[in-house]
PDB file of C-alpha atoms and ligand atoms in Angstrom:
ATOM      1  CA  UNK A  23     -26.949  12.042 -23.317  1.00 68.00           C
ATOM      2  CA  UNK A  24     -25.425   8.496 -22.670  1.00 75.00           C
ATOM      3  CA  UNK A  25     -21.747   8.685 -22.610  1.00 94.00           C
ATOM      4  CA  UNK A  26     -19.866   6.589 -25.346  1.00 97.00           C
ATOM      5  CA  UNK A  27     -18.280   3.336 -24.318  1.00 98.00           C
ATOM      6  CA  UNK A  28     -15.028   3.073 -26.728  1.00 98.00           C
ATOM      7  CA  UNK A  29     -13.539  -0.331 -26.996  1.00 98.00           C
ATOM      8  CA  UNK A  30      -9.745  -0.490 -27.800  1.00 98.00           C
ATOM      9  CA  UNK A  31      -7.817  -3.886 -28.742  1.00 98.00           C
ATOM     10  CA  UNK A  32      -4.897  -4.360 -30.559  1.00 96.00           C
ATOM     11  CA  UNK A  33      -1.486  -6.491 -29.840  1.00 95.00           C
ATOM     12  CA  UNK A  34       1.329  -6.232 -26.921  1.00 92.00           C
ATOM     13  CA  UNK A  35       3.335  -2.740 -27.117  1.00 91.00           C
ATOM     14  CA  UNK A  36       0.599  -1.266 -29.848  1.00 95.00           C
ATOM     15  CA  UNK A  37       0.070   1.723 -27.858  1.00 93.00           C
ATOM     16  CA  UNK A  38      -3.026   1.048 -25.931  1.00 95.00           C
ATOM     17  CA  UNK A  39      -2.505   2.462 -22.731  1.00 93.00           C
ATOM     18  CA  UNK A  40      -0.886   4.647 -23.809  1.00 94.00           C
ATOM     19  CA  UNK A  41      -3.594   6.112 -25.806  1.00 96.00           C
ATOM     20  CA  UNK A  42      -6.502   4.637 -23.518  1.00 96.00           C
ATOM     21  CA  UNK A  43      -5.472   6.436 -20.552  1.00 95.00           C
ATOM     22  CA  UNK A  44      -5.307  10.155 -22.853  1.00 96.00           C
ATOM     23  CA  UNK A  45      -8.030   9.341 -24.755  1.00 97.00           C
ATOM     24  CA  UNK A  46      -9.783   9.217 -20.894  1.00 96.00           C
ATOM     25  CA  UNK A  47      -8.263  12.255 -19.884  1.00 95.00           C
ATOM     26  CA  UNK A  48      -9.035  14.281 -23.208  1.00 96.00           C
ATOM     27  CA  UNK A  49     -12.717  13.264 -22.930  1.00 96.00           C
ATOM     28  CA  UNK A  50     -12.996  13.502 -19.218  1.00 94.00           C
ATOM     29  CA  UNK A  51     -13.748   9.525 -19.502  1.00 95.00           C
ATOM     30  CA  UNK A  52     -12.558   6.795 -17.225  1.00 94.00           C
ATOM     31  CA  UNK A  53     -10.145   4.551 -18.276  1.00 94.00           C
ATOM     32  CA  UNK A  54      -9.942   0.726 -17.611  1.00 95.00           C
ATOM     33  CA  UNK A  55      -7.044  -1.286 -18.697  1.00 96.00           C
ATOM     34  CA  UNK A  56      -8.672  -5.074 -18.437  1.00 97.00           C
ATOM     35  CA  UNK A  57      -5.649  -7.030 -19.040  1.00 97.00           C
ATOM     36  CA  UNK A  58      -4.392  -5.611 -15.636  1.00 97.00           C
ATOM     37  CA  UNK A  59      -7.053  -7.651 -14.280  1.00 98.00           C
ATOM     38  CA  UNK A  60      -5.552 -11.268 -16.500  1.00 98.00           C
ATOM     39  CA  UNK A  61      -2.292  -9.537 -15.169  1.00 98.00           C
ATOM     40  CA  UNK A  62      -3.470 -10.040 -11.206  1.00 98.00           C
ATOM     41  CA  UNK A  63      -4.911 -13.486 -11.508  1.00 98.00           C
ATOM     42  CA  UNK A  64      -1.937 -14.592 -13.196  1.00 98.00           C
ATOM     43  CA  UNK A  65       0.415 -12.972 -10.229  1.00 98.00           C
ATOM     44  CA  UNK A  66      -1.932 -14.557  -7.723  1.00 98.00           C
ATOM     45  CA  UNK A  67      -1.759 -18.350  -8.940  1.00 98.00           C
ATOM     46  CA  UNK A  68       2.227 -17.301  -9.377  1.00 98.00           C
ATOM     47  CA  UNK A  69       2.470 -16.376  -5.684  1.00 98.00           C
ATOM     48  CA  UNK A  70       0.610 -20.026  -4.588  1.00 97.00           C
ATOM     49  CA  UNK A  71       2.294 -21.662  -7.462  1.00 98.00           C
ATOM     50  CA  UNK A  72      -0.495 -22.585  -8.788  1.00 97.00           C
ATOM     51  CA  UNK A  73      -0.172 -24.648 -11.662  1.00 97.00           C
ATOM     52  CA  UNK A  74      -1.179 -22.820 -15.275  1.00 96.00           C
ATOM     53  CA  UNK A  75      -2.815 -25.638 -16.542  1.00 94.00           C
ATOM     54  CA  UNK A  76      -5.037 -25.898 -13.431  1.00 96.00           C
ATOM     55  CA  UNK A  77      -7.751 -24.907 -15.347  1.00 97.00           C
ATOM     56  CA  UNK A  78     -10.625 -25.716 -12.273  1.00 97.00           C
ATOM     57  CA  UNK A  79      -8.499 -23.674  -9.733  1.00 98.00           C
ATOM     58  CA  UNK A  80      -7.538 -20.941 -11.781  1.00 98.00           C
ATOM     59  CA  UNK A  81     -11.158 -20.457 -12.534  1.00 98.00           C
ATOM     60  CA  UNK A  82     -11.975 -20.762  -8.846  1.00 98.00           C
ATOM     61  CA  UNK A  83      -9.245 -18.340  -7.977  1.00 98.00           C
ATOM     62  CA  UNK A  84     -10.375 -15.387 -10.002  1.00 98.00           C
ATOM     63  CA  UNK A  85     -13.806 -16.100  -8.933  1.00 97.00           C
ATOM     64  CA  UNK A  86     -12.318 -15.585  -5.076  1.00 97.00           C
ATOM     65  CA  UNK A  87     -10.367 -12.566  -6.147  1.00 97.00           C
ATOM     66  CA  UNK A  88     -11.248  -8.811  -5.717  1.00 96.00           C
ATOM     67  CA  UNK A  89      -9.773  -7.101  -8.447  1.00 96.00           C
ATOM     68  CA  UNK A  90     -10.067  -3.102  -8.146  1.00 93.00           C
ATOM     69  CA  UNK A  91      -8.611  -0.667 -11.008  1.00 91.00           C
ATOM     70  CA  UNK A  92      -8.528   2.637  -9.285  1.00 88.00           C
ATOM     71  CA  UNK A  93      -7.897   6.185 -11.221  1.00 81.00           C
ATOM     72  CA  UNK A  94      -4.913   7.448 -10.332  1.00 80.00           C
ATOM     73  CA  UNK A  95      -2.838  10.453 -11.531  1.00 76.00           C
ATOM     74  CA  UNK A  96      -4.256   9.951 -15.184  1.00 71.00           C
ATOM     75  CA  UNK A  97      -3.299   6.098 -15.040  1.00 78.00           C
ATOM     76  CA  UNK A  98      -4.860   3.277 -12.862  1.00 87.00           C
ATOM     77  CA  UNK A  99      -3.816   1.611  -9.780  1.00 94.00           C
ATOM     78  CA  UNK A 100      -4.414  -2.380  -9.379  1.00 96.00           C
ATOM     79  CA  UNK A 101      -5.566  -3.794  -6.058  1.00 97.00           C
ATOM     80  CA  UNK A 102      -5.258  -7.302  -5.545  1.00 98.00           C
ATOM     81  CA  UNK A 103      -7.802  -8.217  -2.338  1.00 97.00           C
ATOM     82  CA  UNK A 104      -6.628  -4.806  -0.947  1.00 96.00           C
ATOM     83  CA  UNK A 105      -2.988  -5.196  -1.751  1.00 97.00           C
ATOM     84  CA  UNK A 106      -1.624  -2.467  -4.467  1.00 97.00           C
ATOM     85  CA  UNK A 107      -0.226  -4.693  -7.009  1.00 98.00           C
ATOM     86  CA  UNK A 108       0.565  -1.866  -9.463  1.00 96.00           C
ATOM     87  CA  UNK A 109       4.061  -2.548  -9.689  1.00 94.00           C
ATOM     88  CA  UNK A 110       4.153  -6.509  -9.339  1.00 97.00           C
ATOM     89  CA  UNK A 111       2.230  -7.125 -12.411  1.00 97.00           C
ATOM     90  CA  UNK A 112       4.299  -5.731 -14.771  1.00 92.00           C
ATOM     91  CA  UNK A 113       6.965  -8.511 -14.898  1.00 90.00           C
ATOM     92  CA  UNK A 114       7.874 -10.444 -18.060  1.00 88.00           C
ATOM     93  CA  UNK A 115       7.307 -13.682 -16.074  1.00 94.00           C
ATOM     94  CA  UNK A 116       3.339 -12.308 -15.218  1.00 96.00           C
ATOM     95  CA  UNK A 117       3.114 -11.223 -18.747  1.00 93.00           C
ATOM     96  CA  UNK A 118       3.501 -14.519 -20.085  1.00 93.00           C
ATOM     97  CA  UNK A 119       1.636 -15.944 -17.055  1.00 97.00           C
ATOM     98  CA  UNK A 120      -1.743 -14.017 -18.147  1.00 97.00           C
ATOM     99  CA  UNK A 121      -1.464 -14.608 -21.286  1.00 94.00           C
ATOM    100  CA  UNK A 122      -1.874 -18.282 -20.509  1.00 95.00           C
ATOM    101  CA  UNK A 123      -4.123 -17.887 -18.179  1.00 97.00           C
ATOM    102  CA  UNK A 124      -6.560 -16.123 -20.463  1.00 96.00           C
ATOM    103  CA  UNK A 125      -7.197 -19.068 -22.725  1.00 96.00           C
ATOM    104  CA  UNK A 126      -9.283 -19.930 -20.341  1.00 97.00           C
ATOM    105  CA  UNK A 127     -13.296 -19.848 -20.741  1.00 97.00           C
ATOM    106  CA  UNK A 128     -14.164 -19.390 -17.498  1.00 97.00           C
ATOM    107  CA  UNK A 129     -11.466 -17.365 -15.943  1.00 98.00           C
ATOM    108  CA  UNK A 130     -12.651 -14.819 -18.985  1.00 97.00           C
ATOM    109  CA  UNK A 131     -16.345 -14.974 -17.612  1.00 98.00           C
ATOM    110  CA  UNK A 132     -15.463 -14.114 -14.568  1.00 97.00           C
ATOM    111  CA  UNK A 133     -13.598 -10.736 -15.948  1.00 98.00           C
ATOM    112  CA  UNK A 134     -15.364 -10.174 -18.547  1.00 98.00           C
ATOM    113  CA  UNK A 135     -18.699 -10.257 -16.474  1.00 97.00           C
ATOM    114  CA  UNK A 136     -16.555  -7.208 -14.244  1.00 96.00           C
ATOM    115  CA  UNK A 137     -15.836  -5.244 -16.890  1.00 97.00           C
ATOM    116  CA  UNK A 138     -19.032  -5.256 -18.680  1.00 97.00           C
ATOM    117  CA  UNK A 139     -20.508  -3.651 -15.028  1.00 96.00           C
ATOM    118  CA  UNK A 140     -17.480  -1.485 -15.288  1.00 94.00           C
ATOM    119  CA  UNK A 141     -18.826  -0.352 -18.505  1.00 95.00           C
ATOM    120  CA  UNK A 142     -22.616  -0.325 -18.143  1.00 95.00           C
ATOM    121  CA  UNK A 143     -23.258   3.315 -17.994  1.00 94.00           C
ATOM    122  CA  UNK A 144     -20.458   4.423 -20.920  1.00 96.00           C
ATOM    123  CA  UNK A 145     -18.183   6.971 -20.020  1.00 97.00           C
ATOM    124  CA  UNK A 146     -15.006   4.601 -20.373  1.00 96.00           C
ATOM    125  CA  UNK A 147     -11.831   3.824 -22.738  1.00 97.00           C
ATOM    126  CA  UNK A 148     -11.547   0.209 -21.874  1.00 97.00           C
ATOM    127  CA  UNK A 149      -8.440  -1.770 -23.485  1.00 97.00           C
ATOM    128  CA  UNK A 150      -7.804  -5.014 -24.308  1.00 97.00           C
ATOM    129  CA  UNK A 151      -7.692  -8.231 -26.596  1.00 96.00           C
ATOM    130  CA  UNK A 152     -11.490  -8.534 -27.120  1.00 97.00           C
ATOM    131  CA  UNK A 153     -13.378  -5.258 -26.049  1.00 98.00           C
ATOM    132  CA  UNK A 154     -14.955  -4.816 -29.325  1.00 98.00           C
ATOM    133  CA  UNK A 155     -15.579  -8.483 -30.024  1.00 97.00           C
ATOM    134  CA  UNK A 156     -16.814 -10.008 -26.817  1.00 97.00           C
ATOM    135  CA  UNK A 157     -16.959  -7.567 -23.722  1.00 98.00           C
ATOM    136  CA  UNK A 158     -19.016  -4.810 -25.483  1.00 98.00           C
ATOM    137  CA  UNK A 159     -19.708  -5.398 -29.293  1.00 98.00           C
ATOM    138  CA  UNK A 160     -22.184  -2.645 -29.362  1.00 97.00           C
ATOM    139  CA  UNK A 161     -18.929  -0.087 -28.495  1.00 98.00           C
ATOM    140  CA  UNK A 162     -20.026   3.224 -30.105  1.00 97.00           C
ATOM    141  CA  UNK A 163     -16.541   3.217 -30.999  1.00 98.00           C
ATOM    142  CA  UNK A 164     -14.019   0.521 -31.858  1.00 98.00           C
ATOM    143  CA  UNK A 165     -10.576   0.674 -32.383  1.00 98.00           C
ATOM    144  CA  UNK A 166      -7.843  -2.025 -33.778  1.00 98.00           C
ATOM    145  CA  UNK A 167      -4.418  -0.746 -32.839  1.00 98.00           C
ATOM    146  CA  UNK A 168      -1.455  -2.326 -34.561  1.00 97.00           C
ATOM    147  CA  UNK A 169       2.115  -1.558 -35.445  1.00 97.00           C
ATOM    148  CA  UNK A 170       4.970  -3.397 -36.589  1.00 96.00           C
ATOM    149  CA  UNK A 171       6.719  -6.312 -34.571  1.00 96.00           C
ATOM    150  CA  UNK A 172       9.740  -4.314 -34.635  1.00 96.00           C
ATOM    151  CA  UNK A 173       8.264  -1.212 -33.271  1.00 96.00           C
ATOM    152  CA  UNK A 174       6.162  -3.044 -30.746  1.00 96.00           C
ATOM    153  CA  UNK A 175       9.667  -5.269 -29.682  1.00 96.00           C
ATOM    154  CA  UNK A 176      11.321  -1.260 -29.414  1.00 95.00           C
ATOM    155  CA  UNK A 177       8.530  -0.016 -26.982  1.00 92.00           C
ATOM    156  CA  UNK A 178       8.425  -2.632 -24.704  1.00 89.00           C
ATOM    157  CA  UNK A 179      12.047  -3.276 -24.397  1.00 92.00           C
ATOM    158  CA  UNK A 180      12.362   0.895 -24.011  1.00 90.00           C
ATOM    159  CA  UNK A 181       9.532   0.312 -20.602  1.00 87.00           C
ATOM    160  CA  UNK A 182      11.732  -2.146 -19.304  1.00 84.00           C
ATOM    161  CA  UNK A 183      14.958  -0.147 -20.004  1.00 88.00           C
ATOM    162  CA  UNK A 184      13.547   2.507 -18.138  1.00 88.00           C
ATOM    163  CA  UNK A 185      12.192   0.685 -15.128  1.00 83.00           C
ATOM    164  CA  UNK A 186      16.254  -0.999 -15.122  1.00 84.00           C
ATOM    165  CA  UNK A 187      14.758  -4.591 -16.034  1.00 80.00           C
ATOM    166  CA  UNK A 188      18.032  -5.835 -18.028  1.00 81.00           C
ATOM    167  CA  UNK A 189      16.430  -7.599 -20.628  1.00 83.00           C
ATOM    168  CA  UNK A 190      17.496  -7.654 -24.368  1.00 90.00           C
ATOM    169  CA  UNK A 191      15.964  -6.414 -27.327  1.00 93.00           C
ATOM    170  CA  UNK A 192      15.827  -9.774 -29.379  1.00 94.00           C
ATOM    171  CA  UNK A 193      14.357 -11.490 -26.439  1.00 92.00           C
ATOM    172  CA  UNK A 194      11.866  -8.920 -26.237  1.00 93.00           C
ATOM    173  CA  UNK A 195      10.798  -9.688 -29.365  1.00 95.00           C
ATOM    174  CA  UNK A 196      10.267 -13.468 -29.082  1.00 95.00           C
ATOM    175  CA  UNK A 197       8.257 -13.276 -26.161  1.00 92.00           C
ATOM    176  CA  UNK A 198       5.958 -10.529 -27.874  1.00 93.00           C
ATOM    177  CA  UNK A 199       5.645 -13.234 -31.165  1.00 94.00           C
ATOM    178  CA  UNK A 200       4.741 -15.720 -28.418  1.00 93.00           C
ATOM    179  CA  UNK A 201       3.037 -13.756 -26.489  1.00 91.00           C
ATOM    180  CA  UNK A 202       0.563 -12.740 -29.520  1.00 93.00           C
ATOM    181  CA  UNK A 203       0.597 -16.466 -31.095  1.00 94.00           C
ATOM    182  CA  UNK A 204      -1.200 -17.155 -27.655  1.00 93.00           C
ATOM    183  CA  UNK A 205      -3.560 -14.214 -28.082  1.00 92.00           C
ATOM    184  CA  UNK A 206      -4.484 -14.375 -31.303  1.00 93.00           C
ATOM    185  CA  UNK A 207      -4.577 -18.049 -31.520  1.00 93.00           C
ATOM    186  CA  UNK A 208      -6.331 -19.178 -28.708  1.00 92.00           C
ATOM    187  CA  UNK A 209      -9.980 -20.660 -28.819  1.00 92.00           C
ATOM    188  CA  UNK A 210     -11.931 -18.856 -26.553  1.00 92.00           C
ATOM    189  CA  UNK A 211     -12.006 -14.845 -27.737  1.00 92.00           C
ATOM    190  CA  UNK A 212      -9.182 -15.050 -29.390  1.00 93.00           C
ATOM    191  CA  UNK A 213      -7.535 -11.547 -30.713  1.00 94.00           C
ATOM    192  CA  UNK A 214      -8.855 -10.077 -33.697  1.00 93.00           C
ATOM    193  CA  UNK A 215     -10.177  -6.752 -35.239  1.00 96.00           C
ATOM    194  CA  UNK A 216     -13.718  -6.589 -34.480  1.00 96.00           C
ATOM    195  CA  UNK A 217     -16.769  -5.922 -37.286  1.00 95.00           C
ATOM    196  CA  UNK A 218     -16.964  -2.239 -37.201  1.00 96.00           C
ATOM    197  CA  UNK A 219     -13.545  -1.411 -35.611  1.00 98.00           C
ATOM    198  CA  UNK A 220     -11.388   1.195 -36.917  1.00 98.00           C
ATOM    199  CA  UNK A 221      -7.436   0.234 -38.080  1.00 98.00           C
ATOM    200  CA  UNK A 222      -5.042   2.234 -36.807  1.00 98.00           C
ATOM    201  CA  UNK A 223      -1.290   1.598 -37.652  1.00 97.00           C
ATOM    202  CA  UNK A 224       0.790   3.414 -34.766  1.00 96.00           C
ATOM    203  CA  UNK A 225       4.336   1.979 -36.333  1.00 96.00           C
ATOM    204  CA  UNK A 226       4.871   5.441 -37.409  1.00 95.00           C
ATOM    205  CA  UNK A 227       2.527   7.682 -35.070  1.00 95.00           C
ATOM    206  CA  UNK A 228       3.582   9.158 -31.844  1.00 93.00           C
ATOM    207  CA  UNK A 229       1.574   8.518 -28.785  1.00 93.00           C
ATOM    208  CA  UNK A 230      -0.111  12.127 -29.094  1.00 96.00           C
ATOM    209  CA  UNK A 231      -1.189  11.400 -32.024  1.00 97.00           C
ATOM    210  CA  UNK A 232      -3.011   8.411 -31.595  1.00 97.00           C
ATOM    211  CA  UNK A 233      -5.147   9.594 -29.085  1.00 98.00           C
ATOM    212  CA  UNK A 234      -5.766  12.890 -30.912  1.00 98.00           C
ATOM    213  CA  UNK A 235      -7.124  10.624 -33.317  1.00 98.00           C
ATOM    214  CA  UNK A 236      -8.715   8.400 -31.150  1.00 98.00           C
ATOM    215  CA  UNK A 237     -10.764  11.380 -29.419  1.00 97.00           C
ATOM    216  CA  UNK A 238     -11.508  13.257 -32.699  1.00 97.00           C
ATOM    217  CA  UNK A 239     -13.479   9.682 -33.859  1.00 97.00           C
ATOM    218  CA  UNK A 240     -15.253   9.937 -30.458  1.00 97.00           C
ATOM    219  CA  UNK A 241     -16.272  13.606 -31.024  1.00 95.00           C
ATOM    220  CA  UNK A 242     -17.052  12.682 -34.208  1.00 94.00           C
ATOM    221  CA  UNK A 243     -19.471   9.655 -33.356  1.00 94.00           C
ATOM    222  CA  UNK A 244     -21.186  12.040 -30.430  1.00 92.00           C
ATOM    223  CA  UNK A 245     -21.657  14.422 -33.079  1.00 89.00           C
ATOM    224  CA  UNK A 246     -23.451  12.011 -34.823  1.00 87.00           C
ATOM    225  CA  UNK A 247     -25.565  10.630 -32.534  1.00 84.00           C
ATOM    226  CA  UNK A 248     -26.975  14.118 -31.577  1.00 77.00           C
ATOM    227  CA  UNK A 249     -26.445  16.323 -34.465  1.00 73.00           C
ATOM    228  CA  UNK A 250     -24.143  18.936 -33.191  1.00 67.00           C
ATOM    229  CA  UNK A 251     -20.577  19.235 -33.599  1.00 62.00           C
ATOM    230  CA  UNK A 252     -18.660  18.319 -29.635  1.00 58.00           C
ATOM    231  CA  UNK A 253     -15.322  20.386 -29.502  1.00 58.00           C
TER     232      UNK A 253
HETATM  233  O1   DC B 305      -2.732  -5.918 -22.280  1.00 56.39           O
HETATM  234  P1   DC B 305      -1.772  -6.761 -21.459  1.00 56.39           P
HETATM  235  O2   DC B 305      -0.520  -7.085 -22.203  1.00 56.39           O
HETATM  236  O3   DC B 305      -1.518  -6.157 -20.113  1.00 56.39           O
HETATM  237  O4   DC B 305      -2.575  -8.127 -21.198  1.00 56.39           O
HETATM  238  C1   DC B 305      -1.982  -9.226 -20.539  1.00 56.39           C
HETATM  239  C2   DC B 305      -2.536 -10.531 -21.099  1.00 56.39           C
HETATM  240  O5   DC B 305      -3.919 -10.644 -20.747  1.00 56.39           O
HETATM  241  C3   DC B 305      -2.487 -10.641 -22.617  1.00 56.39           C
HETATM  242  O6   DC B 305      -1.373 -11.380 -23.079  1.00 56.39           O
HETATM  243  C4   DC B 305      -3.757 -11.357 -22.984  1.00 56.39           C
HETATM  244  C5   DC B 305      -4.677 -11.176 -21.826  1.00 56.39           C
HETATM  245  N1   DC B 305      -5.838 -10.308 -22.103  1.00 56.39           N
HETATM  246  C6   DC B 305      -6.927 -10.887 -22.691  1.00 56.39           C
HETATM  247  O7   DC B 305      -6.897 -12.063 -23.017  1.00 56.39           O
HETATM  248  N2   DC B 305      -8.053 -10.159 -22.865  1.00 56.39           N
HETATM  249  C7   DC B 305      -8.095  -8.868 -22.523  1.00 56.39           C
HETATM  250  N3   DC B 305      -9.232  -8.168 -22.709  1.00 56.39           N
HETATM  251  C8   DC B 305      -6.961  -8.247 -21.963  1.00 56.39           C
HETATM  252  C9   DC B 305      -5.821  -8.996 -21.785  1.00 56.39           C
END
């Protein structure tokens, strides 16, 4: 029986990884986080200081670039043309950086193109901004994580707490506003909650939770497809 391909998008800080990465490991799936991919193009045209609005040579960059998301320890390691780049693309500065980056229509063919062969034989919890929408609309399963601004603005602020980034909590919060404005606003694949894709609110859910849920829909939609009930 083909394995399920389950698409997750939703907004900065609404859990996604989070529950990606143990919705993976509760389903013995593997998990691919594809805005770690807009996250290493964007570091790469950083590092050569690369203009953003270069559209022709950002699109020619991440055609040159080999991108590989590795499983690692239940999460995913980035390489970067061979270089682990884990660590470096989880600045604020390459946060916004991607995000601008990925209003671009062919820097998104290039990725998307990767992650649909990522994908081709099911077995994956893939995140992003357009999973269900663009990269695989015929997801057995589609999910639309959300949760507050607030909460969001909390969670993201509490990673970089915890990794010693001094950044403040206000701040945090404008460049998550900005950050979806881009997202959600842009022309090409913009952000939204696919036909078919479940709402989940995680403003008052913990992590667990989510992918509890998450996993439960999946055994649920296998159960359907062959009859039987999947523990
Ligand atoms: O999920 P993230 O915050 O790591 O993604 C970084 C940026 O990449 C995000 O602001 C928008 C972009 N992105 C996208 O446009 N499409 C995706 N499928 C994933 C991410």
């Amino acid at each position: 029986m083909r394995k399920l391909v389950i698409a997750i998008d939703g907004p900065v800080g609404s859990g996604k990884s989070t529950a990606a990465r143990r919705v993976a490991e509760l389903l013995g799936y593997t998990y691919i986080d594809t805005g770690a991919m807009y996250r290493a193009v964007a570091l790469k045209a950083l590092r050569r200081k690369l203009s953003l609005d270069a559209t022709e040579e950002l699109v020619m960059l991440a055609g040159a670039s080999r991108i590989d998301l590795r499983a690692q320890d239940g999460g995913q390691n980035v390489m970067l043309d061979g270089e682990d780049v884990t660590k470096e693309i989880r600045t604020p500065e390459v946060s916004q950086a991607s995000s601008k980056i990925a209003v671009i229509e062919g820097v998104r063919r290039v990725l998307v193109a990767e992650q649909r062969r990522a994908g081709a034989n099911g077995g994956v919890v893939m995140e992003g901004r357009d999973i269900g929408s663009v990269v695989f609309p015929e997801a057995e399963l589609k999910i639309f994580l959300t949760a507050s601004d607030e909460t969001r603005a909390q969670r993201r602020w509490r990673e970089h707490q915890q990794k010693g980034d001094a950044i403040d909590l206000a701040r945090t919060l404008e460049e998550i506003r900005e950050r979806d404005r881009r997202d959600a606003g842009r022309e090409h694949s913009p952000l939204f909650r696919a036909e078919g894709a479940v709402l989940v609110d995680s403003t008052a859910m913990e992590a667990e939770e989510v992918a509890r849920l998450i996993a439960m829909l999946a055994r649920e939609t296998i159960g359907n497809q062959t009859g039987q009930t999947v523990r």
